[in-house]
Amino acid sequence: MKPFTIVIPYRPEPFFKKILLSLMESRLVERMMILAQEPVHFHMDKCHLLVTSPLPSHKTLGLIMDGIRTKYLLLLLEAQQISIEPKALERFLEVAESTKAGMVYSDFYDQSDQGKTNHPLNDYQLGSVRDDFDFGAIILFSVPAIQRALEKYGTIPEVEISGLYDLRLKVSIDHSIYHLKEPLYSVIKTEGLSSDGKLFAYLDPQHRALQKEMETIFTEYLKNIGAYLPPNFKEIEQVTKSFPVETSVIIPVRNRKETIGDALKSALSQETDFPFNIIVVDNHSKDGTTTILSDFSKQYFNLKYIVPERTDLGIGGCWNEALQHKACGRYVVQLDSDDLYNGNRTLQKMVDMLRQGNFAMVIGSYTIVNERFEEIPPGLIDHREWTDENGRNNALRINGLGAPRAFDTSLMRKIGFLNVSYGEDYAAALRICREYRIGRIYESLYLCRRWSGNTDAGISLEELNRNNTFKDAIRTEEILARQKIVQK
């Protein structure tokens, strides 16, 4: 018997038949399963039409596994226009055999009218547990690895969209997922989500049912690998030392002359029943930001701006500078230099929750706006997927926890922030919820401005890969730390 069964979703497009013909020419293909959600007239050698739900559903994956007799299962994840490189299937097979991996995926080419460009993917880590990890358009599973995983960790639950996510996680427990760093196929580029659309897609309220499916699957995975934490939390240590003020608004800034004034006015307009100050860490701005800060500080006694001695600080490093400053208050609340608080009671509401509950951190909700502060899709981001019972576990799966963020200063002086400018807030939140409770406010307290100057606006593929690799590394470290807690 030949080694490959290939599964591909049906598309009534001319390119679809071309893909099939190129695959059927391979001496490695035993059978092809064509997935369609309604009957279609389709007859080709080696091809079996399967009228069923979409590929990621438990029903479809169950039918595929019931009908497979080969050693390997090759999935074309989307019915998009692709072109297989010569000997690509042979290369997939060679690597699968030599590595004994449970799953193999490869780099590919982006093809357009301008030609072909390499599209590298990221290596898979222990912390690569996001449901949107990019494996490209083609993945190869070892069928024995699937069978062992399902026998040991249970069959795919009755889910409509997240069955493939469940399968990948279960296979990864006892088998490697191997990244083949060669482009083995081309994807003909079409219009897709903008970078902002991808950034916020998982937060769209329309996707909440899907996110609940994913959370349930991921929580079971954490239990299987010994990294699940029940909702038992440490108490916040009561600090008797005095602070100069109750709260400090922390604003790291570098070269934001267009927006820093609005941010400062927003912070200064806060109405509270406690004294607060604003600590701006000017990370050696060169565009006139420093002059704006100097002018504001002459008008407002509670505005402190500092320029660190070090010139190698990221956003996290600037936060550490503010935390250790003598003017820092009992609590610290985040405000980015291009954002605003939504109203003049944000600070009061954040600190009230820190005071009243046994929370090490409080996170509010924010609204996405444009440069003119007009609401734009997806609008309110409230992270309602969070629960006190399971939020600390699900936090490992999602890509962020929200804004604005407020912290207990004494605890954060011990934990600190990573000296980076991407993911420092996420790493801090994961570290905190490993042991302490995080409080949530589901009302919009913050305006997150999307504009060309955002650090994550229009980033290159290389930057995107680097950012995702870094966050996956943060998750890897956190999963290992939690496994040690469970083992005690």
Coordinates of C-alpha atoms in Angstrom, one line a residue:
M1 CA 0.0 0.0 0.0
K2 CA 1.2 3.5 -0.8
P3 CA 1.9 5.7 2.2
F4 CA -0.3 8.8 1.8
T5 CA -4.0 9.5 2.1
I6 CA -4.7 13.1 1.1
V7 CA -7.6 15.1 2.3
I8 CA -8.6 18.3 0.5
P9 CA -11.7 20.6 0.8
Y10 CA -13.7 20.8 -2.5
R11 CA -13.7 24.1 -4.5
P12 CA -15.6 24.6 -7.8
E13 CA -12.7 26.4 -9.3
P14 CA -10.5 25.5 -12.3
F15 CA -7.4 25.4 -10.1
F16 CA -8.9 22.6 -7.9
K17 CA -8.8 20.0 -10.6
K18 CA -5.2 21.0 -11.4
I19 CA -4.2 20.4 -7.8
L20 CA -5.8 17.0 -7.8
L21 CA -4.1 16.0 -11.0
S22 CA -0.7 17.0 -9.7
L23 CA -1.2 15.1 -6.5
M24 CA -2.5 11.9 -8.2
E25 CA 0.6 11.7 -10.4
S26 CA 2.6 10.9 -7.3
R27 CA 3.5 7.3 -6.7
L28 CA 3.1 7.9 -2.9
V29 CA -0.7 8.6 -3.0
E30 CA -3.0 5.7 -2.2
R31 CA -6.3 7.7 -1.9
M32 CA -7.7 11.2 -1.9
M33 CA -10.7 12.3 0.1
I34 CA -12.5 15.3 -1.2
L35 CA -14.6 17.1 1.4
A36 CA -17.8 18.8 0.4
Q37 CA -20.6 20.2 2.5
E38 CA -23.2 19.3 -0.1
P39 CA -23.3 16.7 -2.9
V40 CA -21.3 17.5 -6.1
H41 CA -20.8 15.7 -9.4
F42 CA -17.2 14.7 -9.2
H43 CA -15.4 11.6 -10.6
M44 CA -11.7 11.0 -10.7
D45 CA -9.5 8.0 -10.1
K46 CA -8.3 7.6 -6.5
C47 CA -10.8 10.2 -5.3
H48 CA -13.5 9.6 -2.8
L49 CA -16.1 12.3 -2.1
L50 CA -17.0 12.8 1.5
V51 CA -20.2 14.9 2.1
T52 CA -19.8 16.2 5.6
S53 CA -19.0 19.2 7.8
P54 CA -15.9 21.3 7.5
L55 CA -12.5 19.7 8.0
P56 CA -12.0 20.9 11.7
S57 CA -15.2 19.3 13.0
H58 CA -15.1 16.2 15.1
K59 CA -17.6 14.5 12.7
T60 CA -15.4 15.0 9.6
L61 CA -12.2 14.0 11.4
G62 CA -13.9 10.9 12.7
L63 CA -15.0 9.9 9.2
I64 CA -11.5 10.5 7.9
M65 CA -9.9 8.3 10.6
D66 CA -12.5 5.6 10.1
G67 CA -11.7 5.4 6.4
I68 CA -7.9 5.7 6.5
R69 CA -5.6 2.7 5.9
T70 CA -2.3 4.4 5.1
K71 CA 0.6 5.3 7.4
Y72 CA 0.3 9.0 6.7
L73 CA -2.4 11.6 6.4
L74 CA -1.7 14.7 4.3
L75 CA -4.1 17.6 5.0
L76 CA -4.6 20.5 2.6
L77 CA -6.1 22.8 5.2
E78 CA -7.9 25.2 2.9
A79 CA -9.2 25.0 -0.6
Q80 CA -6.9 27.7 -1.8
Q81 CA -4.8 27.8 -4.9
I82 CA -1.5 26.0 -4.4
S83 CA 1.2 24.5 -6.5
I84 CA 3.2 21.6 -5.2
E85 CA 6.9 21.7 -5.7
P86 CA 8.5 18.7 -7.5
K87 CA 9.3 15.8 -5.1
A88 CA 7.6 17.7 -2.3
L89 CA 5.6 14.6 -1.1
E90 CA 8.8 12.5 -1.2
R91 CA 10.5 15.1 1.0
F92 CA 7.6 15.1 3.5
L93 CA 7.8 11.3 3.6
E94 CA 11.6 11.3 4.1
V95 CA 11.4 13.7 7.0
A96 CA 8.5 11.9 8.6
E97 CA 10.3 8.6 8.5
S98 CA 13.6 9.9 9.7
T99 CA 12.2 12.0 12.6
K100 CA 9.4 9.8 13.6
A101 CA 7.4 13.0 14.2
G102 CA 3.7 13.0 14.9
M103 CA 3.3 15.9 12.5
V104 CA 5.4 17.6 9.8
Y105 CA 4.8 21.0 8.2
S106 CA 7.0 23.1 5.9
D107 CA 7.7 26.6 4.7
F108 CA 6.2 27.7 1.4
Y109 CA 6.4 30.3 -1.3
D110 CA 4.0 33.3 -1.7
Q111 CA 3.3 33.6 -5.4
S112 CA 2.0 36.7 -7.0
D113 CA 2.3 38.5 -10.3
Q114 CA 5.6 39.8 -9.1
G115 CA 7.0 36.2 -8.7
K116 CA 7.7 33.9 -5.8
T117 CA 9.0 34.9 -2.3
N118 CA 9.9 32.6 0.5
H119 CA 7.4 32.4 3.4
P120 CA 9.2 31.0 6.4
L121 CA 7.2 29.6 9.3
N122 CA 8.1 29.3 13.0
D123 CA 9.5 26.3 14.8
Y124 CA 7.0 24.6 17.1
Q125 CA 7.7 24.9 20.8
L126 CA 6.1 23.5 23.9
G127 CA 4.5 26.9 24.3
S128 CA 3.2 27.0 20.7
V129 CA -0.3 26.3 22.0
R130 CA -2.2 29.1 20.2
D131 CA -5.1 27.8 18.2
D132 CA -4.0 30.1 15.3
F133 CA -0.4 28.9 15.1
D134 CA 0.6 29.1 11.4
F135 CA 1.4 25.7 10.0
G136 CA 0.9 26.8 6.4
A137 CA -1.5 25.2 4.0
I138 CA -0.3 21.6 4.2
I139 CA 0.4 19.4 7.2
L140 CA 1.4 15.7 7.4
F141 CA 0.2 13.5 10.3
S142 CA 1.5 10.1 11.3
V143 CA -1.6 8.0 11.5
P144 CA -0.1 5.7 14.2
A145 CA 0.7 8.8 16.2
I146 CA -2.9 10.0 15.9
Q147 CA -4.3 6.6 16.9
R148 CA -2.0 6.4 19.9
A149 CA -2.9 9.9 21.0
L150 CA -6.6 9.3 20.7
E151 CA -6.4 6.0 22.5
K152 CA -4.4 7.5 25.4
Y153 CA -6.0 11.0 25.7
G154 CA -9.5 10.4 24.5
T155 CA -11.4 10.8 21.2
I156 CA -12.0 14.2 19.7
P157 CA -14.9 15.9 21.6
E158 CA -18.1 16.9 19.8
V159 CA -16.9 20.2 18.4
E160 CA -17.7 22.0 15.2
I161 CA -14.6 24.0 14.5
S162 CA -11.8 23.1 16.9
G163 CA -11.3 19.3 16.3
L164 CA -8.1 19.8 14.4
Y165 CA -6.8 21.9 17.3
D166 CA -7.6 19.1 19.7
L167 CA -5.9 16.6 17.5
R168 CA -2.8 18.6 17.2
L169 CA -2.5 19.2 20.9
K170 CA -3.0 15.5 21.8
V171 CA -0.5 14.3 19.2
S172 CA 2.1 16.8 20.4
I173 CA 2.1 15.4 24.0
D174 CA 4.1 12.3 23.1
H175 CA 5.3 13.1 19.6
S176 CA 7.3 15.9 18.1
I177 CA 5.9 18.4 15.6
Y178 CA 8.6 19.0 13.1
H179 CA 9.2 22.1 11.1
L180 CA 10.7 21.4 7.7
K181 CA 12.6 24.6 6.8
E182 CA 12.2 24.2 3.1
P183 CA 9.4 25.7 0.8
L184 CA 7.7 22.7 -0.6
Y185 CA 4.7 24.4 -2.3
S186 CA 3.5 27.8 -3.4
V187 CA 0.4 29.6 -2.3
I188 CA -1.1 32.0 -4.9
K189 CA -1.8 35.1 -2.8
T190 CA -5.3 36.5 -2.5
E191 CA -6.8 39.3 -0.5
G192 CA -7.1 38.3 3.2
L193 CA -7.4 39.9 6.6
S194 CA -5.5 43.0 7.3
S195 CA -2.8 42.8 10.0
D196 CA -5.3 44.5 12.4
G197 CA -8.0 42.1 11.4
K198 CA -5.7 39.1 12.3
L199 CA -4.6 40.8 15.4
F200 CA -8.1 41.2 16.9
A201 CA -9.9 38.3 15.1
Y202 CA -9.9 36.0 18.2
L203 CA -11.6 38.8 20.2
D204 CA -14.5 39.3 17.8
P205 CA -17.8 38.7 19.9
Q206 CA -19.0 36.6 17.0
H207 CA -16.3 34.1 17.7
R208 CA -17.1 33.6 21.4
A209 CA -18.6 30.1 20.9
L210 CA -15.5 29.0 19.1
Q211 CA -13.3 30.5 21.7
K212 CA -15.2 28.5 24.4
E213 CA -14.6 25.3 22.4
M214 CA -10.9 26.1 22.2
E215 CA -10.7 26.9 25.9
T216 CA -12.3 23.6 26.9
I217 CA -9.9 21.7 24.6
F218 CA -6.9 23.6 25.8
T219 CA -7.8 23.1 29.5
E220 CA -8.0 19.4 29.0
Y221 CA -4.6 19.5 27.3
L222 CA -3.0 21.3 30.3
K223 CA -4.4 18.6 32.6
N224 CA -2.9 15.9 30.3
I225 CA 0.6 17.5 30.5
G226 CA 0.4 18.3 34.2
A227 CA 0.3 22.1 33.8
Y228 CA -3.3 22.9 34.9
L229 CA -3.7 25.1 37.9
P230 CA -6.9 25.0 39.9
P231 CA -8.4 28.3 41.2
N232 CA -6.3 28.4 44.4
F233 CA -4.5 31.7 44.8
K234 CA -2.0 33.3 47.1
E235 CA -3.0 36.3 49.3
I236 CA -1.4 39.6 48.4
E237 CA 1.1 40.6 51.1
Q238 CA 0.0 43.6 53.0
V239 CA 2.8 46.2 52.9
T240 CA 3.0 48.7 55.8
K241 CA 5.5 51.1 54.2
S242 CA 4.3 54.4 53.1
F243 CA 4.2 55.6 49.5
P244 CA 4.4 59.2 48.2
V245 CA 1.0 58.8 46.5
E246 CA -1.7 56.2 46.3
T247 CA -1.3 55.6 42.5
S248 CA 1.0 56.4 39.7
V249 CA 0.1 56.5 36.0
I250 CA 3.1 55.0 34.1
I251 CA 3.7 56.2 30.5
P252 CA 6.8 54.9 28.7
V253 CA 7.4 57.0 25.6
R254 CA 9.8 57.4 22.7
N255 CA 9.3 59.8 19.8
R256 CA 5.6 60.3 20.2
K257 CA 5.3 64.1 19.8
E258 CA 2.0 63.7 17.9
T259 CA 0.2 61.8 20.6
I260 CA 1.9 62.3 24.0
G261 CA 0.1 65.6 24.7
D262 CA -3.3 63.9 24.4
A263 CA -2.2 61.0 26.7
L264 CA -1.0 63.5 29.3
K265 CA -4.2 65.5 29.2
S266 CA -6.2 62.3 29.6
A267 CA -4.2 61.3 32.7
L268 CA -4.2 64.7 34.2
S269 CA -8.0 64.9 33.9
Q270 CA -8.6 61.9 36.1
E271 CA -10.9 62.6 39.1
T272 CA -10.1 60.5 42.2
D273 CA -10.5 60.4 45.9
F274 CA -6.8 59.7 46.4
P275 CA -3.6 61.6 45.4
F276 CA -1.9 60.4 42.2
N277 CA 0.9 61.3 40.0
I278 CA 2.1 60.6 36.5
I279 CA 5.5 59.2 35.8
V280 CA 6.6 59.5 32.2
V281 CA 9.8 57.6 31.3
D282 CA 11.2 59.4 28.2
N283 CA 13.3 56.8 26.5
H284 CA 15.7 59.3 24.9
S285 CA 13.2 60.8 22.4
K286 CA 14.7 62.7 19.5
D287 CA 11.6 64.2 17.9
G288 CA 10.5 66.9 20.3
T289 CA 8.7 64.7 22.8
T290 CA 11.1 65.8 25.5
T291 CA 10.2 69.5 25.0
I292 CA 6.5 68.7 25.3
L293 CA 7.1 66.8 28.6
S294 CA 9.2 69.6 30.0
D295 CA 6.5 72.1 29.2
F296 CA 3.8 70.0 30.9
S297 CA 6.0 69.3 34.0
K298 CA 6.3 73.1 34.5
Q299 CA 2.5 73.4 34.7
Y300 CA 1.6 70.3 36.7
F301 CA 3.4 69.4 39.9
N302 CA 2.2 65.8 39.8
L303 CA 3.8 65.1 36.5
K304 CA 7.3 63.5 36.8
Y305 CA 9.3 62.8 33.7
I306 CA 12.5 60.9 33.9
V307 CA 15.2 60.1 31.3
P308 CA 16.9 56.8 32.1
E309 CA 20.7 56.6 32.2
R310 CA 20.6 53.4 30.1
T311 CA 20.0 53.6 26.4
D312 CA 19.1 50.0 25.9
L313 CA 15.7 49.9 27.5
G314 CA 12.6 48.5 26.0
I315 CA 9.1 49.3 27.2
G316 CA 9.5 46.7 30.0
G317 CA 12.7 48.3 31.1
C318 CA 11.1 51.7 31.2
W319 CA 8.4 50.2 33.5
N320 CA 11.1 48.9 35.8
E321 CA 12.6 52.4 36.0
A322 CA 9.2 53.9 37.0
L323 CA 8.5 51.1 39.5
Q324 CA 11.8 51.8 41.3
H325 CA 11.5 55.6 41.2
K326 CA 11.0 57.3 44.6
A327 CA 7.8 59.0 43.4
C328 CA 6.1 55.7 42.5
G329 CA 2.8 55.1 44.2
R330 CA 1.3 52.1 46.0
Y331 CA -0.4 51.1 42.7
V332 CA 0.6 51.7 39.1
V333 CA -1.7 52.0 36.2
Q334 CA -0.7 51.7 32.5
L335 CA -1.3 54.4 29.8
D336 CA 0.4 54.0 26.5
S337 CA 1.8 57.2 24.9
D338 CA -0.7 57.0 21.9
D339 CA -3.8 56.1 23.9
L340 CA -6.3 57.7 26.2
Y341 CA -8.4 56.8 29.2
N342 CA -12.1 56.6 28.3
G343 CA -13.5 59.3 30.6
N344 CA -12.2 60.9 33.8
R345 CA -13.0 58.0 36.2
T346 CA -10.8 55.3 34.8
L347 CA -8.1 55.6 37.4
Q348 CA -10.7 55.6 40.3
K349 CA -12.4 52.4 39.0
M350 CA -9.1 50.5 38.5
V351 CA -7.8 51.4 41.9
D352 CA -11.1 50.7 43.6
M353 CA -10.9 47.1 42.4
L354 CA -7.3 46.7 43.5
R355 CA -8.2 48.0 46.9
Q356 CA -11.4 46.0 47.4
G357 CA -10.4 42.6 46.1
N358 CA -7.4 40.5 46.8
F359 CA -6.0 41.2 43.3
A360 CA -2.3 41.6 42.2
M361 CA -3.5 43.0 38.9
V362 CA -6.6 44.5 37.5
I363 CA -7.4 44.7 33.7
G364 CA -10.1 46.8 32.2
S365 CA -11.7 46.8 28.8
Y366 CA -10.9 49.0 25.8
T367 CA -12.4 50.3 22.6
I368 CA -10.5 50.4 19.3
V369 CA -10.6 53.9 17.7
N370 CA -8.9 55.6 14.8
E371 CA -6.7 58.6 14.8
R372 CA -9.8 60.8 15.3
F373 CA -11.0 58.7 18.2
E374 CA -13.9 57.3 16.2
E375 CA -14.8 53.7 17.1
I376 CA -13.7 51.2 14.5
P377 CA -14.2 47.4 14.3
P378 CA -14.1 45.3 16.3
G379 CA -15.0 48.0 18.8
L380 CA -15.1 47.0 22.5
I381 CA -12.5 44.5 23.5
D382 CA -13.6 43.2 26.9
H383 CA -12.1 39.7 27.1
R384 CA -15.2 38.2 28.5
E385 CA -13.6 34.8 27.9
W386 CA -11.9 35.4 31.3
T387 CA -13.3 33.5 34.3
D388 CA -11.9 33.5 37.9
E389 CA -12.0 29.7 37.8
N390 CA -10.0 29.2 34.6
G391 CA -8.7 32.5 33.4
R392 CA -5.2 31.7 34.6
N393 CA -5.1 28.6 32.4
N394 CA -6.8 30.0 29.3
A395 CA -4.4 33.0 29.5
L396 CA -1.7 30.6 28.1
R397 CA -3.7 30.1 24.9
I398 CA -4.7 33.6 24.0
N399 CA -2.4 36.3 22.7
G400 CA -3.1 39.1 25.3
L401 CA -5.1 40.0 28.3
G402 CA -6.3 43.5 27.6
A403 CA -6.0 47.1 28.8
P404 CA -5.7 49.2 30.8
R405 CA -3.6 47.3 33.3
A406 CA -3.1 48.1 37.0
F407 CA -0.6 46.5 39.4
D408 CA 0.3 46.3 43.0
T409 CA 3.6 48.1 43.1
S410 CA 5.3 46.1 45.9
L411 CA 4.6 42.8 44.0
M412 CA 5.8 44.2 40.7
R413 CA 9.0 45.5 42.2
K414 CA 9.8 41.8 43.0
I415 CA 8.6 40.3 39.7
G416 CA 9.6 43.1 37.3
F417 CA 9.1 43.4 33.6
L418 CA 11.1 41.8 30.8
N419 CA 13.3 44.5 29.1
V420 CA 11.6 44.2 25.7
S421 CA 9.1 46.2 23.8
Y422 CA 6.8 43.4 22.8
G423 CA 5.1 40.9 25.1
E424 CA 6.4 42.4 28.3
D425 CA 2.9 43.0 29.6
Y426 CA 1.8 39.4 28.6
A427 CA 4.7 37.8 30.3
A428 CA 4.0 39.8 33.5
A429 CA 0.4 38.9 33.5
L430 CA 1.2 35.2 33.1
R431 CA 3.7 35.3 35.9
I432 CA 1.2 37.1 38.2
C433 CA -1.7 34.7 37.5
R434 CA 0.5 31.7 38.1
E435 CA 0.1 32.6 41.8
Y436 CA -2.3 35.5 42.2
R437 CA -5.8 36.6 41.2
I438 CA -6.4 39.0 38.4
G439 CA -9.5 41.2 38.5
R440 CA -11.5 42.2 35.5
I441 CA -13.6 45.2 34.6
Y442 CA -15.8 44.7 31.5
E443 CA -16.7 48.3 31.0
S444 CA -14.7 50.4 28.4
L445 CA -12.1 52.4 30.4
Y446 CA -9.6 53.0 27.6
L447 CA -9.3 54.1 24.0
C448 CA -6.7 52.1 22.0
R449 CA -5.8 54.2 19.0
R450 CA -4.9 52.4 15.8
W451 CA -2.7 54.5 13.6
S452 CA 0.4 54.1 11.4
G453 CA 2.7 54.7 14.4
N454 CA 1.5 51.7 16.3
T455 CA 4.4 49.2 17.1
D456 CA 2.3 46.4 15.6
A457 CA 0.9 48.3 12.6
G458 CA 1.9 46.9 9.2
I459 CA 4.7 44.8 10.5
S460 CA 6.7 42.5 8.2
L461 CA 6.5 38.7 8.1
E462 CA 9.9 38.6 9.8
E463 CA 8.7 40.8 12.6
L464 CA 5.5 38.9 13.0
N465 CA 7.4 35.6 13.2
R466 CA 9.8 37.1 15.7
N467 CA 7.0 38.4 17.9
N468 CA 5.1 35.1 17.8
T469 CA 8.3 33.1 18.5
F470 CA 8.9 35.3 21.5
K471 CA 5.4 34.9 22.9
D472 CA 5.6 31.2 22.4
A473 CA 8.9 31.1 24.3
I474 CA 7.2 33.0 27.2
R475 CA 4.4 30.4 27.2
T476 CA 7.0 27.6 27.1
E477 CA 8.7 29.0 30.2
E478 CA 5.4 29.5 32.0
I479 CA 4.2 26.0 31.2
L480 CA 7.4 24.5 32.6
A481 CA 7.1 26.6 35.7
R482 CA 3.5 25.5 36.2
Q483 CA 4.4 21.8 35.7
K484 CA 6.9 22.2 38.6
I485 CA 4.1 23.6 40.8
V486 CA 1.8 20.7 39.9
Q487 CA 4.6 18.1 40.6
K488 CA 5.2 19.4 44.2

